mmCIF file of C-alpha atoms in Angstrom:
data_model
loop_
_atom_site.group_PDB
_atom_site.id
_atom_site.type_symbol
_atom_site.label_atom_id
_atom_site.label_comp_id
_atom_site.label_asym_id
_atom_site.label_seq_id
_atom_site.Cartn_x
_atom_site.Cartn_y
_atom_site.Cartn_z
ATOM 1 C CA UNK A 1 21.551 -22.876 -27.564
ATOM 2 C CA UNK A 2 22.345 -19.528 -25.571
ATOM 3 C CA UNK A 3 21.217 -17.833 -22.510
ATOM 4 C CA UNK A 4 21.064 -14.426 -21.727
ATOM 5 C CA UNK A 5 22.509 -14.247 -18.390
ATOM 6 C CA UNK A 6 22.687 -10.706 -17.048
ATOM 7 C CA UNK A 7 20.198 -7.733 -17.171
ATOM 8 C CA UNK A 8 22.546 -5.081 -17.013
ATOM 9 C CA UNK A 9 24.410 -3.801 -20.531
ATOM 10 C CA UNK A 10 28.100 -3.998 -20.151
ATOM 11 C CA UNK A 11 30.464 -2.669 -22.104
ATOM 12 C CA UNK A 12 33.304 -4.094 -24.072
ATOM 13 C CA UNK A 13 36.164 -3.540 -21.748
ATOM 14 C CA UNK A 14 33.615 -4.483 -18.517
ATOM 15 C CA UNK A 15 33.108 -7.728 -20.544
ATOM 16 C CA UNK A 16 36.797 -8.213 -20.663
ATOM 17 C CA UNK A 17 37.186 -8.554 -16.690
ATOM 18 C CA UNK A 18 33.971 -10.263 -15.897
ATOM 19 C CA UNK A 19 34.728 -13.727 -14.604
ATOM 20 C CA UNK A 20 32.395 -16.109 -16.080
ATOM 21 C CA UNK A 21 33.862 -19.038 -13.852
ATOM 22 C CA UNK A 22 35.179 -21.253 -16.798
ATOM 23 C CA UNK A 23 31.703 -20.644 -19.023
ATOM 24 C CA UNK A 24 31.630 -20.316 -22.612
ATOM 25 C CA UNK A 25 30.260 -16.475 -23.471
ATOM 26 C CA UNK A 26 29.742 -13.540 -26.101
ATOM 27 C CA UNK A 27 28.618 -10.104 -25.039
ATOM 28 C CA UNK A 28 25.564 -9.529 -27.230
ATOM 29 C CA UNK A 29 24.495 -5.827 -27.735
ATOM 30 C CA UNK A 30 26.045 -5.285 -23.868
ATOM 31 C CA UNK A 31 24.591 -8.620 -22.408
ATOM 32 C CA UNK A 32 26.741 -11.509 -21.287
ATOM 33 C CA UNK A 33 25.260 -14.595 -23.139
ATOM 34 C CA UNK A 34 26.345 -18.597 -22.211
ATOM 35 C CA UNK A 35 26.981 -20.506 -25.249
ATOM 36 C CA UNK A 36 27.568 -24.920 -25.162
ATOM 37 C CA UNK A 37 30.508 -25.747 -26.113
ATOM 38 C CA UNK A 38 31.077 -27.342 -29.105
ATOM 39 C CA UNK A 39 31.998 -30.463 -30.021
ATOM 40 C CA UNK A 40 35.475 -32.090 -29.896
ATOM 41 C CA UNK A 41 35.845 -32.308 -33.834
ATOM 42 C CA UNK A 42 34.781 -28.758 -33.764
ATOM 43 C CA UNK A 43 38.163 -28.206 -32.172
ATOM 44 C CA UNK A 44 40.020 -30.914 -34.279
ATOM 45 C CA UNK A 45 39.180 -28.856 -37.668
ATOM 46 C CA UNK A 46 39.647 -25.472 -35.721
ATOM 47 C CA UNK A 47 43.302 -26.641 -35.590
ATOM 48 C CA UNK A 48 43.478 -27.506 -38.461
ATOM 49 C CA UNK A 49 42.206 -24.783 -40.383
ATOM 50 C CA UNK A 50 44.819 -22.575 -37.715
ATOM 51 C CA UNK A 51 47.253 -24.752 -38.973
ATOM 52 C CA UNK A 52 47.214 -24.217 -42.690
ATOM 53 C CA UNK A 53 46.930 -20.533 -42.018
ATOM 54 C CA UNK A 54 49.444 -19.483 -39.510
ATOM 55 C CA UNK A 55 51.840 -21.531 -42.014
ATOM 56 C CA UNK A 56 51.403 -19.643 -44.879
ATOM 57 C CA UNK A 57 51.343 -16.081 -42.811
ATOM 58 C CA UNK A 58 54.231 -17.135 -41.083
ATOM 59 C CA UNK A 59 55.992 -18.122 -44.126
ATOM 60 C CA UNK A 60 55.048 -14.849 -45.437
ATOM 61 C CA UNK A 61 55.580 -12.847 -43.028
ATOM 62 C CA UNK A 62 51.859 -11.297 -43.167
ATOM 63 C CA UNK A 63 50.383 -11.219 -39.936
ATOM 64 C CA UNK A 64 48.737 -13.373 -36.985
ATOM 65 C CA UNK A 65 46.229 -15.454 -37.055
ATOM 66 C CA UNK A 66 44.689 -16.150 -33.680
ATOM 67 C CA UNK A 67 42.121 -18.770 -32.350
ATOM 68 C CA UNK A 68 40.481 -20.039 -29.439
ATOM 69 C CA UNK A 69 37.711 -17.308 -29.624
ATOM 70 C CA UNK A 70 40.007 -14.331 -29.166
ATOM 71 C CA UNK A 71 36.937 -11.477 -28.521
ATOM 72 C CA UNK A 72 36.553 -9.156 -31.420
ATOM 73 C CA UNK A 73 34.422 -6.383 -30.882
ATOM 74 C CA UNK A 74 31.748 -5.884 -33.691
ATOM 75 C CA UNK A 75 29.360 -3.522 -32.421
ATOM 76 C CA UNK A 76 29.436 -0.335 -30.136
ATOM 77 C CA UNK A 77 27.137 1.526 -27.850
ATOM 78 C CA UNK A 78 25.743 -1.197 -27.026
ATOM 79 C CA UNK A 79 28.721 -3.349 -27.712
ATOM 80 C CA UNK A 80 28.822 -6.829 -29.037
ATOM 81 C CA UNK A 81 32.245 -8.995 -28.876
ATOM 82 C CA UNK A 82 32.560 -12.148 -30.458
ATOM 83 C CA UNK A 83 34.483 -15.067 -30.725
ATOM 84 C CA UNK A 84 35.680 -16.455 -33.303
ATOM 85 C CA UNK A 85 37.306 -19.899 -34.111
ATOM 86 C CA UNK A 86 40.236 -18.381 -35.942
ATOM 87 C CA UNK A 87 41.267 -14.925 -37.422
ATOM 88 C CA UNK A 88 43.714 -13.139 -39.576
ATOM 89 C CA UNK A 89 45.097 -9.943 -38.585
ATOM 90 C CA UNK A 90 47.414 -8.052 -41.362
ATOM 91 C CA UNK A 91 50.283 -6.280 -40.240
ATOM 92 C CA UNK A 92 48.487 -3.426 -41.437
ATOM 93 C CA UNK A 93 46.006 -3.868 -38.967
ATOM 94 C CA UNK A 94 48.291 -4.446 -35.726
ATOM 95 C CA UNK A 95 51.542 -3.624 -36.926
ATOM 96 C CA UNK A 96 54.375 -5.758 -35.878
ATOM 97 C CA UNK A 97 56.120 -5.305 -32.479
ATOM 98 C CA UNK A 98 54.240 -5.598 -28.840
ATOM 99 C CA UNK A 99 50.210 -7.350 -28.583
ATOM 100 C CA UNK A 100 47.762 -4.768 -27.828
ATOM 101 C CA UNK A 101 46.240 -5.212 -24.520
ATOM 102 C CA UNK A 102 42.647 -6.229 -24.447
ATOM 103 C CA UNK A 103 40.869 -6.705 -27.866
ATOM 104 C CA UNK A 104 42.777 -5.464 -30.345
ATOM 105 C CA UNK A 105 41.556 -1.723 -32.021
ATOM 106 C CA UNK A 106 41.103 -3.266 -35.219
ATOM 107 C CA UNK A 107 39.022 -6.257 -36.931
ATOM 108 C CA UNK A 108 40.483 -9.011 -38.226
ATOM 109 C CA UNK A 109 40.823 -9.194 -42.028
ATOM 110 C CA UNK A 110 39.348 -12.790 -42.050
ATOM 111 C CA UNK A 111 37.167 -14.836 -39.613
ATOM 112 C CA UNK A 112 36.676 -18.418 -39.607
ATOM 113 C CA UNK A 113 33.352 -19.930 -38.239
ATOM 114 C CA UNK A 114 33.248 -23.739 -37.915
ATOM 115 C CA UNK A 115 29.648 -24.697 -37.932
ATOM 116 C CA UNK A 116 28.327 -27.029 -35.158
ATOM 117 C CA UNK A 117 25.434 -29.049 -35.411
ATOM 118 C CA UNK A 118 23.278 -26.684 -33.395
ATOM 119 C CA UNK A 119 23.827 -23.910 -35.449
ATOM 120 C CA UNK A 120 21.110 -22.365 -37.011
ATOM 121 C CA UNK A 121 21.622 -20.497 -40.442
ATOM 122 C CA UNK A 122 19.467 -17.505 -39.539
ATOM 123 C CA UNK A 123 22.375 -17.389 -36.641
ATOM 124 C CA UNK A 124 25.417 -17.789 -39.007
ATOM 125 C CA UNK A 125 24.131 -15.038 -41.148
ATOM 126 C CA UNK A 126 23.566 -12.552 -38.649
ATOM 127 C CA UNK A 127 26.796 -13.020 -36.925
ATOM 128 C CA UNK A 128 28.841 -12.784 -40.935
ATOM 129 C CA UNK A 129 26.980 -9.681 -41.096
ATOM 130 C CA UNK A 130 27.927 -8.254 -37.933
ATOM 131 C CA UNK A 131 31.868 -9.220 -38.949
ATOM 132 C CA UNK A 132 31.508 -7.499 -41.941
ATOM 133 C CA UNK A 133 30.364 -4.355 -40.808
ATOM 134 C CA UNK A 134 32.523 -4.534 -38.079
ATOM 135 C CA UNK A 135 35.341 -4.223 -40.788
ATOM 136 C CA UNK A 136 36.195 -7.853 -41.527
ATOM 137 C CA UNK A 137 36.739 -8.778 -45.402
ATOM 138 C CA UNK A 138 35.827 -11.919 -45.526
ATOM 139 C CA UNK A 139 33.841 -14.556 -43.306
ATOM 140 C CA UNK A 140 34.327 -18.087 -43.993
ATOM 141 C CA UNK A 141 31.798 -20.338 -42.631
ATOM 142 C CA UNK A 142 33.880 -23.906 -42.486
ATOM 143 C CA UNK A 143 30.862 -26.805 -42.420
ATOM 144 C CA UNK A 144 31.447 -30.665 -41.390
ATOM 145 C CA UNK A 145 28.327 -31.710 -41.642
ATOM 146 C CA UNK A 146 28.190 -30.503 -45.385
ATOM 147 C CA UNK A 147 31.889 -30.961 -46.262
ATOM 148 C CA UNK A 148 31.823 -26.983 -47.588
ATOM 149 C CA UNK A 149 32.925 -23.703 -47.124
ATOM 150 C CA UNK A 150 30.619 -20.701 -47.353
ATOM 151 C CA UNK A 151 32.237 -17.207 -48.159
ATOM 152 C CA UNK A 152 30.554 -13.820 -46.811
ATOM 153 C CA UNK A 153 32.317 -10.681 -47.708
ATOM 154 C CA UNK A 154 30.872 -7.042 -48.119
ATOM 155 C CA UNK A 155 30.927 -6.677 -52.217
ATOM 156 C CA UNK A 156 30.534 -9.825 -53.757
ATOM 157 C CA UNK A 157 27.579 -12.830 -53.556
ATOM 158 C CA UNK A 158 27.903 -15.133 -51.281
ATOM 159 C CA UNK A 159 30.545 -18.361 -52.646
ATOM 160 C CA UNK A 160 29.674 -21.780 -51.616
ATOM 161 C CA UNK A 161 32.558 -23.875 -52.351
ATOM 162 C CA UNK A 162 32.536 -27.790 -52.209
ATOM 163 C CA UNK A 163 35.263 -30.446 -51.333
ATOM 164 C CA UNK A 164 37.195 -30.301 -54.259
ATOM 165 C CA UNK A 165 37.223 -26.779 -54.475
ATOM 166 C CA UNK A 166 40.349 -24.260 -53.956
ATOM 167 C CA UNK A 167 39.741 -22.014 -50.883
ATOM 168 C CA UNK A 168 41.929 -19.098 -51.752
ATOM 169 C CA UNK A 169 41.821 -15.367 -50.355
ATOM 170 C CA UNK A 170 44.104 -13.258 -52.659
ATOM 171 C CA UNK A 171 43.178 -10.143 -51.200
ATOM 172 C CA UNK A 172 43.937 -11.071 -47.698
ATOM 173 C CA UNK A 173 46.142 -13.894 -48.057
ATOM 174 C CA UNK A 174 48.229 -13.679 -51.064
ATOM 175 C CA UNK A 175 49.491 -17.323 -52.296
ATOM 176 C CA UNK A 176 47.232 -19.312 -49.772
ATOM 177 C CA UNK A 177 45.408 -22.114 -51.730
ATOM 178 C CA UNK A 178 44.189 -25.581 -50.282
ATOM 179 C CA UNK A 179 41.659 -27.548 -51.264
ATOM 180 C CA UNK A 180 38.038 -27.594 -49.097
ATOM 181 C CA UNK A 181 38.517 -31.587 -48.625
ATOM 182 C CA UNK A 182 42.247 -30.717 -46.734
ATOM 183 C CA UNK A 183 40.045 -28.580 -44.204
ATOM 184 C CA UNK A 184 38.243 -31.809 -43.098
ATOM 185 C CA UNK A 185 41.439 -34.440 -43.158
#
């Protein structure tokens, strides 16, 4: 469940230096909202998921692929940042060299939502959206509960792949293929 916890809109880079004393928190369309934090296995499959990724990009020399809720900012005026569980950035998108201070000027090519058992749908779907038109290519919504992986992207129907399926993301992520069921080992 979250709560709203300030009246006043902030922006983006006001969001970045607000200290919010160890809590859990979004800026939604400029207010500071308290999230619970999720569940330990949320952050066992979060690592792994980061795990199979930053292999392959590494391997590959693609990108980064970052985690722990690293803000990404999907809206503007007034401004939303979110967090993530993981995401790719191309070296198209921050080129190699230095880390850009503060969130990064670009969105991630792929985001990674791990569903926790208080997620609501109507949520999920709102927040895919706002990746997508924030830029991102594809949103994969990783479920336990279901053993499945829901994919969101901006021109094609929305993929629900089971266990034995092959999550793959040849436009992003040329190569990568695993299986759904190695997301939940």
């Amino acid at each position: 469940m979250a709560t709203v916890l300030d009246t006043k809109l902030l922006t983006a880079e006001e969001f970045l230096h607000v200290d919010d004393e160890g809590a859990y928190t979004e800026l939604v369309r400029g207010k500071i909202v308290e999230m619970n934090r999720p569940y330990t296995s949320h952050g066992y499959f979060m690592a792994a998921i980061t795990s199979l990724l930053r292999n392959h990009v590494r391997e590959h020399d693609l990108g980064r692929v970052v985690t722990g809720d690293a803000g990404v900012v999907t809206e503007r005026d007034p401004d939303t940042v979110r967090g993530p569980d993981v995401a790719f950035y191309s070296y198209q998108r921050i080129p190699k060299g230095p880390l850009p201070q503060g969130y990064w000027p670009a969105a991630p090519e792929l985001v990674v939502e791990i569903r926790s058992g208080d997620d609501r749908w109507k949520g999920i779907i709102h927040k895919a959206g706002e990746y997508l038109a924030a830029g991102v290519l594809t949103v994969a919504v990783v479920d336990p509960e279901t053993l499945r992986v829901h994919l969101f992207s901006a021109d094609r129907e929305i993929a629900i792949l089971n266990r034995d399926d092959e999550l793959t993301f040849p436009d992003i992520l040329p190569g990568f293929s695993t299986t759904v069921s190695e997301l939940f080992e």
